[in-house]
CSV table of C-alpha atoms in Angstrom, one decimal:
chain,number,residue,atom,x,y,z
Q,916,UNK,CA,87.8,-89.0,-80.3
Q,917,UNK,CA,85.7,-91.8,-78.8
Q,918,UNK,CA,87.4,-91.9,-75.4
Q,919,UNK,CA,86.5,-88.4,-75.3
Q,920,UNK,CA,82.8,-88.7,-76.5
Q,921,UNK,CA,81.9,-91.6,-73.9
Q,922,UNK,CA,83.2,-88.9,-71.0
Q,923,UNK,CA,80.7,-86.5,-72.2
Q,924,UNK,CA,78.1,-88.7,-72.2
Q,925,UNK,CA,78.6,-89.7,-68.7
Q,926,UNK,CA,78.3,-85.9,-67.5
Q,927,UNK,CA,74.9,-85.7,-69.9
Q,928,UNK,CA,71.9,-85.1,-67.9
Q,929,UNK,CA,68.6,-87.2,-68.4
Q,930,UNK,CA,66.2,-84.5,-70.2
Q,931,UNK,CA,63.6,-85.2,-67.4
Q,932,UNK,CA,65.9,-84.4,-64.6
Q,933,UNK,CA,64.8,-80.6,-64.4
Q,934,UNK,CA,61.4,-81.3,-64.6
Q,935,UNK,CA,61.5,-84.0,-61.9
Q,936,UNK,CA,62.9,-81.1,-60.0
Q,937,UNK,CA,61.0,-78.8,-60.7
Q,938,UNK,CA,57.9,-80.9,-60.1
Q,939,UNK,CA,59.3,-81.9,-56.7
Q,940,UNK,CA,59.7,-77.9,-55.9
Q,941,UNK,CA,55.8,-77.5,-57.0
Q,942,UNK,CA,54.8,-80.4,-54.7
Q,943,UNK,CA,57.1,-78.7,-51.5
Q,944,UNK,CA,55.8,-75.7,-52.0
Q,945,UNK,CA,52.5,-76.5,-52.1
Q,946,UNK,CA,52.7,-79.1,-49.5
Q,947,UNK,CA,54.5,-75.7,-47.1
Q,948,UNK,CA,51.5,-73.6,-48.3
Q,949,UNK,CA,49.0,-75.6,-47.7
Q,950,UNK,CA,50.1,-76.1,-44.2
Q,951,UNK,CA,50.9,-72.8,-43.5
Q,952,UNK,CA,47.4,-71.6,-44.7
Q,953,UNK,CA,45.8,-74.4,-42.1
Q,954,UNK,CA,47.3,-73.0,-39.4
Q,955,UNK,CA,46.6,-69.4,-40.2
Q,956,UNK,CA,43.1,-70.7,-40.7
Q,957,UNK,CA,43.2,-72.7,-37.3
Q,958,UNK,CA,43.9,-69.3,-35.3
Q,959,UNK,CA,42.0,-67.2,-37.7
Q,960,UNK,CA,39.3,-66.2,-35.3
Q,961,UNK,CA,40.1,-64.4,-31.8
Q,962,UNK,CA,40.4,-65.4,-29.1
Q,963,UNK,CA,40.7,-62.9,-25.1
Q,964,UNK,CA,43.9,-65.1,-24.6
Q,965,UNK,CA,45.6,-64.1,-27.9
Q,966,UNK,CA,46.2,-60.7,-27.0
Q,967,UNK,CA,49.6,-59.4,-25.2
Q,968,UNK,CA,48.2,-56.5,-24.5
Q,969,UNK,CA,45.9,-56.0,-20.8
Q,970,UNK,CA,42.8,-54.7,-19.8
Q,971,UNK,CA,44.9,-51.5,-18.9
Q,972,UNK,CA,46.4,-51.0,-22.3
Q,973,UNK,CA,43.1,-51.4,-23.3
Q,974,UNK,CA,41.4,-48.5,-21.2
Q,975,UNK,CA,44.5,-46.1,-22.2
Q,976,UNK,CA,43.2,-47.0,-26.1
Q,977,UNK,CA,39.6,-46.5,-24.8
Q,978,UNK,CA,40.4,-43.0,-23.4
Q,979,UNK,CA,42.4,-41.8,-26.2
Q,980,UNK,CA,39.8,-42.9,-28.9
Q,981,UNK,CA,36.3,-44.0,-27.4
Q,982,UNK,CA,35.9,-41.6,-24.3
Q,983,UNK,CA,35.0,-38.3,-25.9
Q,984,UNK,CA,31.7,-40.0,-26.8
Q,985,UNK,CA,30.8,-42.7,-24.6
Q,986,UNK,CA,32.5,-41.1,-21.3
Q,987,UNK,CA,35.3,-42.1,-19.5
Q,988,UNK,CA,33.5,-44.0,-17.4
Q,989,UNK,CA,31.5,-45.5,-20.0
Q,990,UNK,CA,28.1,-43.4,-19.0
Q,991,UNK,CA,27.6,-41.8,-22.5
Q,992,UNK,CA,27.0,-38.7,-23.6
Q,993,UNK,CA,24.8,-36.3,-25.7
Q,994,UNK,CA,26.8,-37.8,-28.8
Q,995,UNK,CA,27.2,-41.6,-27.8
Q,996,UNK,CA,25.1,-43.9,-25.9
Q,997,UNK,CA,26.1,-45.7,-22.5
Q,998,UNK,CA,27.9,-49.1,-22.9
Q,999,UNK,CA,27.3,-50.8,-19.4
Q,1000,UNK,CA,26.2,-54.4,-19.9
Q,1001,UNK,CA,27.9,-54.2,-24.0
Q,1002,UNK,CA,30.6,-56.4,-23.2
Q,1003,UNK,CA,33.4,-57.7,-25.0
Q,1004,UNK,CA,31.8,-59.2,-27.8
Q,1005,UNK,CA,30.9,-56.0,-28.9
Q,1006,UNK,CA,33.4,-53.9,-28.7
Q,1007,UNK,CA,35.6,-56.2,-30.9
Q,1008,UNK,CA,32.1,-56.3,-33.3
Q,1009,UNK,CA,31.9,-52.7,-33.9
Q,1010,UNK,CA,36.2,-51.2,-34.1
Q,1011,UNK,CA,37.0,-54.7,-36.1
Q,1012,UNK,CA,34.6,-54.0,-38.2
Q,1013,UNK,CA,35.6,-50.7,-39.1
Q,1014,UNK,CA,31.8,-48.9,-37.4
Q,1015,UNK,CA,33.9,-47.7,-34.1
Q,1016,UNK,CA,35.1,-44.9,-34.2
Q,1017,UNK,CA,32.2,-43.7,-35.7
Q,1018,UNK,CA,33.4,-41.4,-39.1
Q,1019,UNK,CA,30.2,-39.2,-38.4
Q,1020,UNK,CA,26.1,-39.0,-37.0
Q,1021,UNK,CA,24.0,-41.3,-39.7
Q,1022,UNK,CA,21.2,-43.4,-40.4
Q,1023,UNK,CA,23.7,-45.9,-39.9
Q,1024,UNK,CA,27.6,-46.6,-38.7
Q,1025,UNK,CA,29.5,-47.3,-41.9
Q,1026,UNK,CA,31.9,-50.0,-42.1
Q,1027,UNK,CA,36.1,-48.3,-42.7
Q,1028,UNK,CA,39.5,-49.2,-42.9
Q,1029,UNK,CA,39.9,-50.7,-39.2
Q,1030,UNK,CA,42.1,-48.3,-37.1
Q,1031,UNK,CA,43.7,-50.8,-34.4
Q,1032,UNK,CA,45.3,-54.2,-34.4
Q,1033,UNK,CA,43.5,-57.0,-33.1
Q,1034,UNK,CA,45.9,-57.4,-30.2
Q,1035,UNK,CA,44.8,-53.5,-29.5
Q,1036,UNK,CA,41.2,-54.5,-30.2
Q,1037,UNK,CA,40.8,-56.8,-27.8
Q,1038,UNK,CA,42.7,-55.2,-24.9
Q,1039,UNK,CA,39.9,-52.6,-25.5
Q,1040,UNK,CA,37.1,-55.4,-25.3
Q,1041,UNK,CA,38.5,-56.9,-22.2
Q,1042,UNK,CA,38.7,-53.6,-20.4
Q,1043,UNK,CA,34.9,-52.9,-21.2
Q,1044,UNK,CA,34.0,-55.9,-20.4
Q,1045,UNK,CA,36.1,-56.0,-17.3
Q,1046,UNK,CA,34.1,-52.5,-16.4
Q,1047,UNK,CA,30.9,-52.9,-18.2
Q,1048,UNK,CA,30.5,-57.1,-18.8
Q,1049,UNK,CA,28.0,-58.6,-21.3
Q,1050,UNK,CA,28.4,-61.0,-24.1
Q,1051,UNK,CA,31.5,-62.0,-24.4
Q,1052,UNK,CA,33.3,-64.0,-26.8
Q,1053,UNK,CA,32.0,-67.6,-27.6
Q,1054,UNK,CA,33.4,-70.9,-27.7
Q,1055,UNK,CA,35.3,-72.1,-30.5
Q,1056,UNK,CA,32.3,-74.8,-30.7
Q,1057,UNK,CA,29.8,-72.6,-32.0
Q,1058,UNK,CA,31.6,-70.8,-34.8
Q,1059,UNK,CA,33.3,-74.5,-35.7
Q,1060,UNK,CA,31.1,-74.7,-38.6
Q,1061,UNK,CA,29.8,-78.2,-38.0
Q,1062,UNK,CA,26.1,-77.8,-37.2
Q,1063,UNK,CA,23.7,-78.7,-39.0
Q,1064,UNK,CA,23.1,-77.1,-42.4
Q,1065,UNK,CA,19.6,-77.5,-43.4
Q,1066,UNK,CA,17.9,-76.4,-40.3
Q,1067,UNK,CA,20.2,-73.8,-40.0
Q,1068,UNK,CA,19.1,-72.4,-43.5
Q,1069,UNK,CA,15.4,-72.7,-42.2
Q,1070,UNK,CA,16.1,-70.4,-39.4
Q,1071,UNK,CA,17.9,-68.1,-41.4
Q,1072,UNK,CA,14.8,-67.9,-43.8
Q,1073,UNK,CA,12.5,-67.7,-41.8
Q,1074,UNK,CA,14.1,-64.9,-38.5
Q,1075,UNK,CA,17.0,-63.0,-41.1
Q,1076,UNK,CA,16.0,-63.4,-44.8
Q,1077,UNK,CA,13.4,-60.8,-45.0
Q,1078,UNK,CA,15.9,-58.3,-44.1
Q,1079,UNK,CA,19.5,-59.8,-45.6
Q,1080,UNK,CA,18.3,-61.6,-48.3
Q,1081,UNK,CA,17.8,-65.5,-48.4
Q,1082,UNK,CA,20.9,-65.2,-50.3
Q,1083,UNK,CA,22.3,-62.8,-47.6
Q,1084,UNK,CA,23.2,-60.4,-50.3
Q,1085,UNK,CA,21.7,-57.7,-48.0
Q,1086,UNK,CA,19.0,-55.6,-48.8
Q,1087,UNK,CA,17.3,-52.1,-48.1
Q,1088,UNK,CA,15.5,-51.0,-45.2
Q,1089,UNK,CA,13.7,-47.7,-44.0
Q,1090,UNK,CA,14.9,-44.3,-43.5
Q,1091,UNK,CA,18.4,-44.3,-44.9
Q,1092,UNK,CA,19.4,-47.7,-43.2
Q,1093,UNK,CA,20.2,-51.2,-44.9
Q,1094,UNK,CA,20.7,-54.9,-43.7
Q,1095,UNK,CA,24.5,-55.6,-45.0
Q,1096,UNK,CA,26.0,-58.4,-47.2
Q,1097,UNK,CA,26.6,-61.2,-44.6
Q,1098,UNK,CA,28.3,-63.5,-47.7
Q,1099,UNK,CA,31.8,-62.9,-46.5
Q,1100,UNK,CA,30.8,-62.2,-42.9
Q,1101,UNK,CA,32.9,-64.6,-40.5
Q,1102,UNK,CA,31.2,-66.4,-38.0
Q,1103,UNK,CA,32.8,-64.7,-35.2
Q,1104,UNK,CA,30.8,-61.7,-36.2
Q,1105,UNK,CA,27.6,-63.4,-37.8
Q,1106,UNK,CA,27.5,-64.6,-33.7
Q,1107,UNK,CA,28.2,-61.6,-32.8
Q,1108,UNK,CA,25.3,-60.2,-34.8
Q,1109,UNK,CA,23.1,-62.2,-33.4
Q,1110,UNK,CA,24.3,-61.8,-29.6
Q,1111,UNK,CA,24.2,-57.5,-29.8
Q,1112,UNK,CA,21.8,-56.3,-32.5
Q,1113,UNK,CA,24.1,-53.7,-34.0
Q,1114,UNK,CA,22.5,-51.0,-36.0
Q,1115,UNK,CA,18.7,-52.0,-37.0
Q,1116,UNK,CA,19.3,-55.4,-35.7
Q,1117,UNK,CA,17.1,-57.4,-32.9
Q,1118,UNK,CA,19.3,-58.8,-30.5
Q,1119,UNK,CA,18.3,-63.0,-30.6
Q,1120,UNK,CA,18.5,-63.9,-27.2
Q,1121,UNK,CA,19.1,-67.4,-25.5
Q,1122,UNK,CA,15.0,-67.3,-25.8
Q,1123,UNK,CA,14.5,-66.7,-29.3
Q,1124,UNK,CA,17.5,-68.8,-30.9
Q,1125,UNK,CA,19.7,-71.7,-28.4
Q,1126,UNK,CA,23.3,-71.2,-29.1
Q,1127,UNK,CA,22.9,-74.3,-31.4
Q,1128,UNK,CA,20.4,-72.5,-33.3
Q,1129,UNK,CA,22.6,-69.8,-33.5
Q,1130,UNK,CA,25.3,-72.4,-34.4
Q,1131,UNK,CA,23.2,-73.9,-36.8
Q,1132,UNK,CA,22.7,-70.7,-38.8
Q,1133,UNK,CA,26.6,-69.5,-38.8
Q,1134,UNK,CA,27.3,-73.5,-40.4
Q,1135,UNK,CA,24.6,-72.7,-43.2
Q,1136,UNK,CA,25.7,-69.3,-43.9
Q,1137,UNK,CA,29.5,-70.9,-43.6
Q,1138,UNK,CA,28.6,-73.4,-46.2
Q,1139,UNK,CA,27.0,-70.9,-48.1
Q,1140,UNK,CA,30.2,-68.5,-48.6
Q,1141,UNK,CA,32.2,-71.6,-50.2
Q,1142,UNK,CA,29.6,-73.3,-52.2
Q,1143,UNK,CA,29.9,-72.4,-55.5
Q,1144,UNK,CA,27.2,-71.3,-57.5
Q,1145,UNK,CA,25.8,-73.9,-59.7
Q,1146,UNK,CA,24.8,-71.8,-63.1
Q,1147,UNK,CA,28.1,-69.9,-62.9
Q,1148,UNK,CA,27.4,-66.6,-63.1
Q,1149,UNK,CA,24.5,-65.0,-60.0
Q,1150,UNK,CA,23.9,-62.0,-61.0
Q,1151,UNK,CA,24.7,-60.6,-57.6
Q,1152,UNK,CA,22.0,-63.6,-56.0
Q,1153,UNK,CA,19.4,-61.3,-56.5
Q,1154,UNK,CA,16.8,-63.4,-56.8
Q,1155,UNK,CA,14.4,-65.3,-59.1
Q,1156,UNK,CA,12.4,-62.7,-60.4
Q,1157,UNK,CA,15.2,-60.4,-61.2
Q,1158,UNK,CA,17.3,-63.3,-62.3
Q,1159,UNK,CA,14.2,-63.9,-64.6
Q,1160,UNK,CA,13.8,-60.9,-66.0
Q,1161,UNK,CA,17.6,-60.5,-66.3
Q,1162,UNK,CA,17.5,-63.5,-68.8
Q,1163,UNK,CA,14.3,-62.6,-70.2
Q,1164,UNK,CA,15.5,-59.1,-71.3
Q,1165,UNK,CA,19.1,-59.7,-72.9
Q,1166,UNK,CA,18.6,-63.3,-73.7
Q,1167,UNK,CA,15.4,-63.3,-75.8
Q,1168,UNK,CA,16.6,-59.5,-77.0
Q,1169,UNK,CA,19.6,-61.0,-78.5
Q,1170,UNK,CA,18.0,-64.0,-80.1
Q,1171,UNK,CA,15.5,-61.0,-81.3
Q,1172,UNK,CA,18.2,-59.3,-82.6
Q,1173,UNK,CA,20.2,-62.2,-83.7
Q,1174,UNK,CA,16.6,-62.6,-86.0
Q,1175,UNK,CA,16.3,-59.5,-87.4
Q,1176,UNK,CA,20.2,-59.6,-88.4
Q,1177,UNK,CA,19.8,-62.8,-90.4
Q,1178,UNK,CA,17.0,-61.3,-91.4
Q,1179,UNK,CA,18.7,-57.9,-93.1
Q,1180,UNK,CA,21.1,-60.0,-94.6
Q,1181,UNK,CA,19.3,-62.6,-95.8
Q,1182,UNK,CA,17.3,-59.4,-98.1
């Protein structure tokens, strides 16, 4: 019996072995996930070289989905403007944000689910750029988020905050129009909006904002997107007046209600 007990003790695994294996598995899984996420993030901004489709493919897609309004030769029709001088950047912005093809005429093109793949969008952008050259996709330097944050925030407050709100939460304009929330907008689309001026937005050419100015603004907005609210709940970044009013009504009102309840109970 003593010999059998000794044999069993040699085959028993340490209780820490399972925990160690689980820990190693979690570390390996986390490392693989972090590496894959970094690789995806590094290639998330599209470039013309990313697409396997050609401008000829883009021409076919354009003729099937866009020519009804913009014309077979991009000359425009009664239902849509000419695309001469529009370029690849505006096409990428309008189609990849779901604004185009337009769902219906209205004060402003609404965003809807994107109808095309990234390759198809870039192919159409290449086609339009080849026929009607205009602003093209920017270099990685402009979108790297490494600009001057303080200067970018100041430029944003001066040039953009009156429509988009100082917290980039968007806001209402006149005649049923609005400035969209850009708290989750990508660096490429922030740049495209400044350069192409979609909807009611003015065009910020290099005379108004230099490429480095745009880089600083993009960097400040990207930093703002990643920064957590120091107070926890930001109440939609409505601003100090609205947030103070909210605290006054609900905070002070709650204290008054508790005081009344305590007084009633004591009586």
